[in-house]
Short mmCIF file of C-alpha atoms and ligand atoms in Angstrom, two decimals:
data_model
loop_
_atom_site.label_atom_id
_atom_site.label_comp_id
_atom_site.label_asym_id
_atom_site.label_seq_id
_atom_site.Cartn_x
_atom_site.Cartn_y
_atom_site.Cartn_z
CA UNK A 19 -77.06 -41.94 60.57
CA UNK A 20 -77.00 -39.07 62.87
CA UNK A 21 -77.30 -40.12 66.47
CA UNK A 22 -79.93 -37.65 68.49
CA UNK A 23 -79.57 -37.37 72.69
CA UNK A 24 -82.82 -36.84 74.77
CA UNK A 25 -84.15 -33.55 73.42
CA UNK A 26 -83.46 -34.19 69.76
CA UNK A 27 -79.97 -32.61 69.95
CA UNK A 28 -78.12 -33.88 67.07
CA UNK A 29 -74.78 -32.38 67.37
CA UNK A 30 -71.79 -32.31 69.62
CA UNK A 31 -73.51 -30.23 72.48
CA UNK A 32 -76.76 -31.43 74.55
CA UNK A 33 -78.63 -28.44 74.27
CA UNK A 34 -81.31 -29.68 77.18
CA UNK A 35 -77.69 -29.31 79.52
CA UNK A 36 -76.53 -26.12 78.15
CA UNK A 37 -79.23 -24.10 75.91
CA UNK A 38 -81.18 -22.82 78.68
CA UNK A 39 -79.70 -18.90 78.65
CA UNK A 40 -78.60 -19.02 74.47
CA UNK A 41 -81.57 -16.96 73.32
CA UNK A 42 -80.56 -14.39 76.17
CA UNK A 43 -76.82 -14.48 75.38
CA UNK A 44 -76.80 -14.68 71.97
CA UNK A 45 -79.16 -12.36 69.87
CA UNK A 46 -78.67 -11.86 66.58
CA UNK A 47 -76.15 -8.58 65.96
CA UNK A 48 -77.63 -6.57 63.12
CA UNK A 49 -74.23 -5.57 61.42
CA UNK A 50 -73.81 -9.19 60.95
CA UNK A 51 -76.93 -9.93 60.28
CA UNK A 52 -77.11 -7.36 57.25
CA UNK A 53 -74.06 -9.04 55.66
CA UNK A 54 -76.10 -12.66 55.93
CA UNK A 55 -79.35 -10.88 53.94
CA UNK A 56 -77.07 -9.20 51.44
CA UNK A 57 -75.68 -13.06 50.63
CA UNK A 58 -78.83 -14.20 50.62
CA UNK A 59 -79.80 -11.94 47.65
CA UNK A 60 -83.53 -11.26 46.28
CA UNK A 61 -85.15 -14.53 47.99
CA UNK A 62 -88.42 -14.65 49.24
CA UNK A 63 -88.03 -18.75 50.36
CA UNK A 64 -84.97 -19.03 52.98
CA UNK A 65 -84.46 -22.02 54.96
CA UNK A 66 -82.80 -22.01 58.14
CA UNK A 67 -80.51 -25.06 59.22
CA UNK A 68 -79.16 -25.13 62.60
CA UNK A 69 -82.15 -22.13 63.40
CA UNK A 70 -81.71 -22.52 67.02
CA UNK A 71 -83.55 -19.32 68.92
CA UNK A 72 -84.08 -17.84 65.48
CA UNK A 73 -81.23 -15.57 65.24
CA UNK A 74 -81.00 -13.57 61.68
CA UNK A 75 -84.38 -15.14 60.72
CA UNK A 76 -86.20 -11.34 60.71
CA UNK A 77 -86.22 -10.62 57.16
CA UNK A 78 -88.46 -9.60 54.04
CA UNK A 79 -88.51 -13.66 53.70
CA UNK A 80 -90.97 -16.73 54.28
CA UNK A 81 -88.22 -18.36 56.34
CA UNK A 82 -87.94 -22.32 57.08
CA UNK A 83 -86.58 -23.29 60.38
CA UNK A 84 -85.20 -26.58 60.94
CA UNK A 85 -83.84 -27.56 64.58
CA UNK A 86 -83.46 -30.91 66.42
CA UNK A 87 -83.35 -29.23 70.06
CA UNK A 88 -86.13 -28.97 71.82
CA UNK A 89 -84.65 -27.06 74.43
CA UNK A 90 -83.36 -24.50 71.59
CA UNK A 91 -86.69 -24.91 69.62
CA UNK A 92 -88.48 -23.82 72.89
CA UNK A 93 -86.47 -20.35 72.98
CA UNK A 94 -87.68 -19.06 69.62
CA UNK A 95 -89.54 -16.22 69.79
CA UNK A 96 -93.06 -16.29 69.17
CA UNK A 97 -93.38 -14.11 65.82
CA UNK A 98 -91.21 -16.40 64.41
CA UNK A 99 -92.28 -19.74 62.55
CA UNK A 100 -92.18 -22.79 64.14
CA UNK A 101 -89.02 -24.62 63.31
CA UNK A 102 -89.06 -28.51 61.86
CA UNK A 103 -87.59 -31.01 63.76
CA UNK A 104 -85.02 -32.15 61.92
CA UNK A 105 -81.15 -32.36 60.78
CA UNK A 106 -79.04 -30.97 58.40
CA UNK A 107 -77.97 -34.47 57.17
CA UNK A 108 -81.49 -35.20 56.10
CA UNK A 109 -83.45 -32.30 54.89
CA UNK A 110 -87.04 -33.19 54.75
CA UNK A 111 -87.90 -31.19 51.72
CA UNK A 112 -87.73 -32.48 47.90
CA UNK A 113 -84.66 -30.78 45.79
CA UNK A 114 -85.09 -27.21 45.00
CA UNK A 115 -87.31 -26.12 47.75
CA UNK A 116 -85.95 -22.78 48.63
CA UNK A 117 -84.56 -19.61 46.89
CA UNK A 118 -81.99 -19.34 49.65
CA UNK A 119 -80.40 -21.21 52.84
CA UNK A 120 -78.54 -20.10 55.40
CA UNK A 121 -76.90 -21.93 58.36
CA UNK A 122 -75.13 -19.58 61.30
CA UNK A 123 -72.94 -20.95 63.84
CA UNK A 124 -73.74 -24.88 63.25
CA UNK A 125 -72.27 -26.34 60.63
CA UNK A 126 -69.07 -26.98 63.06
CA UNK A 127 -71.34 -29.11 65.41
CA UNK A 128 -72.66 -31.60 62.86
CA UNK A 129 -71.27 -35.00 62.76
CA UNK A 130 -71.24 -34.94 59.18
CA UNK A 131 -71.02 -31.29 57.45
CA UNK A 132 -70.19 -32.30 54.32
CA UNK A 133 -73.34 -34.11 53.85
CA UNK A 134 -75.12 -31.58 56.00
CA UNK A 135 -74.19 -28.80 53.24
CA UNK A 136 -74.50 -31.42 50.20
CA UNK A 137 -78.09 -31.30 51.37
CA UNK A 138 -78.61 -27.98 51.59
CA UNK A 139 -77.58 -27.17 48.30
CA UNK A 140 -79.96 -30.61 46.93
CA UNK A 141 -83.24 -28.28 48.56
CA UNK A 142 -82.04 -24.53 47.50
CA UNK A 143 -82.17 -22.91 44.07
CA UNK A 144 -80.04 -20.16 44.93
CA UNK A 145 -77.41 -18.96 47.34
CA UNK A 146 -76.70 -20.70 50.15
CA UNK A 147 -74.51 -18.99 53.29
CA UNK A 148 -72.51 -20.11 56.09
CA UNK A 149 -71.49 -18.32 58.89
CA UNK A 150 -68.56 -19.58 60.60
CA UNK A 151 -65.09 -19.64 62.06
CA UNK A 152 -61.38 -20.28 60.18
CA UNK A 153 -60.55 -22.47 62.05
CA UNK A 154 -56.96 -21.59 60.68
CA UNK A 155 -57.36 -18.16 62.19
CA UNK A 156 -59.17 -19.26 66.05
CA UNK A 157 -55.96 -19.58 67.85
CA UNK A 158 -55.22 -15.78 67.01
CA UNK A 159 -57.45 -14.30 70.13
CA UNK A 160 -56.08 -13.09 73.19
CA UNK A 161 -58.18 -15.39 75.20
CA UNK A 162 -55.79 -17.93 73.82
CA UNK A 163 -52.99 -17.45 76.38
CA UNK A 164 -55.66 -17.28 79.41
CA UNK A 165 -57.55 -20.58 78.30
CA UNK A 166 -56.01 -22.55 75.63
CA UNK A 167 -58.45 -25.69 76.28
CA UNK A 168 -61.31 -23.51 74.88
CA UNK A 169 -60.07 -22.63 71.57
CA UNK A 170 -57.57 -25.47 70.93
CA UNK A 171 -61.61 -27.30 70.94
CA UNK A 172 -62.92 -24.60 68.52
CA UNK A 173 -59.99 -25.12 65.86
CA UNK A 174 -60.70 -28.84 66.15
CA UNK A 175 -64.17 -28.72 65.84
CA UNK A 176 -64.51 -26.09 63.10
CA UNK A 177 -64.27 -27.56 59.81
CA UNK A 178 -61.36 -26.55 57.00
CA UNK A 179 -63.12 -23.68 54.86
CA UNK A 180 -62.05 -25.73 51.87
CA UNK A 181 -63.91 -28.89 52.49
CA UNK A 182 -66.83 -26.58 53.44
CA UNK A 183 -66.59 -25.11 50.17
CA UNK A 184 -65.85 -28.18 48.24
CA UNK A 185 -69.28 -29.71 49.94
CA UNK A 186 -71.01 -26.74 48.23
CA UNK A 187 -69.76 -26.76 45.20
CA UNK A 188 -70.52 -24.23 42.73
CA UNK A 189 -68.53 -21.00 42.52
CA UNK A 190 -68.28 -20.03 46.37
CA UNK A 191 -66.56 -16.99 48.20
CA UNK A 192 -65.64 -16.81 51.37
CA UNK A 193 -65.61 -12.85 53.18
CA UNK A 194 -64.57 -12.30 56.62
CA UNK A 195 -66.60 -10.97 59.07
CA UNK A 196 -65.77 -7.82 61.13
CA UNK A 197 -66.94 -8.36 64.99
CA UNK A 198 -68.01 -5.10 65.91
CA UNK A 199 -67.42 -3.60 69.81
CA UNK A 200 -70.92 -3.82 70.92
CA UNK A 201 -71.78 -7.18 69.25
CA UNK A 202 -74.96 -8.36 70.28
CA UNK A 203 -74.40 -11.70 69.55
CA UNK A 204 -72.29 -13.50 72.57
CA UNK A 205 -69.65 -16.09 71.06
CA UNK A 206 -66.22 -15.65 72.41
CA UNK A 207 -64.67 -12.81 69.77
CA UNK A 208 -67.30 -10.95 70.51
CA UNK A 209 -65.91 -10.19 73.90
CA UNK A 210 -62.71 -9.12 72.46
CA UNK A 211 -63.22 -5.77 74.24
CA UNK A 212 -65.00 -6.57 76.65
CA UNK A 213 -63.27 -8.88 78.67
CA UNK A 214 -64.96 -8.61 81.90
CA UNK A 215 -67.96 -10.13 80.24
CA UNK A 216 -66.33 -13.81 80.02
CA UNK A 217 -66.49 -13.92 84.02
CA UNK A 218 -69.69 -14.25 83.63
CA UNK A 219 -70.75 -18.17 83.60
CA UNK A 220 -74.08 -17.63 81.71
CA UNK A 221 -71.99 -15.83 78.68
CA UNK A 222 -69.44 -18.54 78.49
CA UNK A 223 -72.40 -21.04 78.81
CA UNK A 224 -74.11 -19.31 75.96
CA UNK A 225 -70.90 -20.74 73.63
CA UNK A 226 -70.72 -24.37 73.38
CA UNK A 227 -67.10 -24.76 73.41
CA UNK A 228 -66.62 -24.04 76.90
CA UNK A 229 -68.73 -27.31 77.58
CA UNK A 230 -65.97 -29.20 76.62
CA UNK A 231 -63.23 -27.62 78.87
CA UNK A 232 -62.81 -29.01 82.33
CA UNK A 233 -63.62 -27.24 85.25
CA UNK A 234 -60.45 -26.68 86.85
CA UNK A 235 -59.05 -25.49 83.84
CA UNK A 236 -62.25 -23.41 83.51
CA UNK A 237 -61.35 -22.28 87.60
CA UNK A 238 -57.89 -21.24 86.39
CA UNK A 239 -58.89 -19.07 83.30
CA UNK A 240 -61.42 -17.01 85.34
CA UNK A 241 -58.73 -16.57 88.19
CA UNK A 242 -55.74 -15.46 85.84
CA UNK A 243 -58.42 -13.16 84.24
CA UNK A 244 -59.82 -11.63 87.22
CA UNK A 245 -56.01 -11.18 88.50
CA UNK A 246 -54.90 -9.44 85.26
CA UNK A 247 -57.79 -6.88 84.98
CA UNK A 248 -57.36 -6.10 88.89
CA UNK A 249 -53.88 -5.29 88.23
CA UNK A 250 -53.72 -4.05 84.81
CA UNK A 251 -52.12 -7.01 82.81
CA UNK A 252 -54.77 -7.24 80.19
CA UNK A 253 -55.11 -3.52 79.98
CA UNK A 254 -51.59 -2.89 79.40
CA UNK A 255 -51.55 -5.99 76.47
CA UNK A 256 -54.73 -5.29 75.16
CA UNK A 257 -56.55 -2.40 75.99
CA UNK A 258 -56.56 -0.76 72.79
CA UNK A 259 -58.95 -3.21 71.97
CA UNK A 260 -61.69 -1.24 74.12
CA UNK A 261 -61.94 1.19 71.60
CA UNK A 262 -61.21 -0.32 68.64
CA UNK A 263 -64.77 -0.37 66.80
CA UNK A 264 -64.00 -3.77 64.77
CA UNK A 265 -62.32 -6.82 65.05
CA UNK A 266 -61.14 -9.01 62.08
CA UNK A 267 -61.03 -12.08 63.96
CA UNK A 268 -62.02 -15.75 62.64
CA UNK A 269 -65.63 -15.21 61.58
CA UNK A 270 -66.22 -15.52 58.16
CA UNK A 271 -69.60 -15.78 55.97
CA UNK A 272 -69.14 -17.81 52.54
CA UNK A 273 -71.59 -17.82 49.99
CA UNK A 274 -71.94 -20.38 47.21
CA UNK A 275 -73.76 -20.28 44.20
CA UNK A 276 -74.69 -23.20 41.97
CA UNK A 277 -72.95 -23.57 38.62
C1 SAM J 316 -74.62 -22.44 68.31
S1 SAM J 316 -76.26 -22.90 67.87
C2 SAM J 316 -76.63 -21.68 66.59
C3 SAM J 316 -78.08 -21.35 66.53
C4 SAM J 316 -78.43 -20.23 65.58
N1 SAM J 316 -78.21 -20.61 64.19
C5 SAM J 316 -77.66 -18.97 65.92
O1 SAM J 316 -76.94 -18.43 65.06
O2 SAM J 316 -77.79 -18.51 67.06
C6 SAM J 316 -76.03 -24.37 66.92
C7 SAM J 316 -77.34 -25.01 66.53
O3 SAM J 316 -77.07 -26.06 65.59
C8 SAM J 316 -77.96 -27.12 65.89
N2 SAM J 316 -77.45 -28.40 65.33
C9 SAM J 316 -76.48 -29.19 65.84
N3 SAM J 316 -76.33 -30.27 65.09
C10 SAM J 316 -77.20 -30.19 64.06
C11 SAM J 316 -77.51 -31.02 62.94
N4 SAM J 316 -76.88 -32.18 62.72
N5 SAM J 316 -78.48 -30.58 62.09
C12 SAM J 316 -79.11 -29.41 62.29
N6 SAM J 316 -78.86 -28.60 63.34
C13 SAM J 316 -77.91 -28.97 64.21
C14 SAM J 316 -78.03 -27.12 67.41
O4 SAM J 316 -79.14 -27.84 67.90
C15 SAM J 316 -78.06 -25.63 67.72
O5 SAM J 316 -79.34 -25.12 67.81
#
């Protein structure tokens, strides 16, 4: 059975420690957010696992929200609908429920995905998508080499897109995402040319993994950072990334359909 902490949070992360700035941090980036809709096809029923703050909920949809935080159900905006308290594990909603179900950025934080997805396919009639990370491919980020603590957690805790897929079932593909410059939507990548922006404690706060790195080692990345932009380390490595519109980093959407 999935374990919950105080506020209902039912992952790895206690959301009542470190949700408080995620809405603020992390809104929804519409280039992204236009790939999600086009995998979620024609429906007019979309549930929303994982819904957090409600990003990539706006939509020409009656959209479901289900989230066990009440620190991250207390950031949703008000136009959007009220989100169930409950986990992906155990979907309270009989089988084919929805037309469509999406889950964005989660599915690496449940203690059992594979059930978690088995579910959501059980409730939806139609296409369900997942946005997440290879965790193959998170190693591959500068950021790396100035804080390996933070991604050596991500590549743990992301699961193998093949078990994701094989949870599905159905015939599902798998499409990377390309992070553009300006994201909107604060996980680390996004920052890949903007490096001056993972200084800042609320950003880093704003993506869970950092909550697992110690401080000192935390104290060390933001001093080797600072030092390199000062004297023009990073800009001589990687300063081509400032203007490079698109990254093709670890974010990728699959999108499985039943048989
Ligand atoms: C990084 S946030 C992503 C929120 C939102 N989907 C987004 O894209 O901004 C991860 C969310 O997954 C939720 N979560 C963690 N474990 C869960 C579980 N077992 N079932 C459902 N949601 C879960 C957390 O409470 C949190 O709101």
């Amino acid at each position: 059975m999935t374990s919950r902490m105080q506020d209902g949070s039912a992952g790895d992360v206690d959301y009542a420690a470190v949700g408080g700035g995620y809405g603020r941090h992390r809104r929804p980036d519409p280039r992204i957010g236009a790939l999600i809709h086009e995998a979620l096809g024609a429906a007019r029923t979309v549930l929303n696992v994982g819904a957090g703050a409600g990003s990539y909920e706006d939509g020409p949809w009656e959209v479901t929200p289900v989230e066990p935080s009440a620190a991250m159900r207390a950031q949703r905006p008000a136009h959007l609908a009220p989100a169930v308290d409950a986990v992906a594990e155990r979907l309270p909603f009989p089988d084919a429920s929805f037309d469509a179900a999406m889950t964005t950025f989660s599915v690496h934080q449940w203690p059992d995905p594979a059930a978690g997805l088995r579910e959501l396919r059980r409730v939806t009639r139609g296409p369900v998508a997942v946005l997440t990370c290879d965790p193959d491919r998170v190693r591959d980020f500068w950021l790396h080499r100035y804080c390996p603590d933070v991604l050596d957690t991500e590549a743990r805790r992301y699961p193998a897109l093949g078990d994701l897929a094989a949870a599905l079932g159905g015939t599902v593909t798998t499409a990377p995402v390309p992070i553009p410059l300006d994201c909107t939507d604060g996980f680390n990548e996004a920052y890949y040319g903007r490096p001056e922006r993972l200084l800042d404690p609320a950003a880093r706060q704003a993506c869970s993994a950092w909550s697992f790195v110690d401080p000192p080692a935390v104290d060390r990345f933001t001093a080797a950072l600072r030092r390199d932009l000062a004297d023009g380390t990073w800009d001589a490595r990687h300063g081509h990334l400032r203007h490079q519109p698109y990254l093709e980093g670890s974010l990728v959407l699959l999108r499985a359909l039943p048989d």
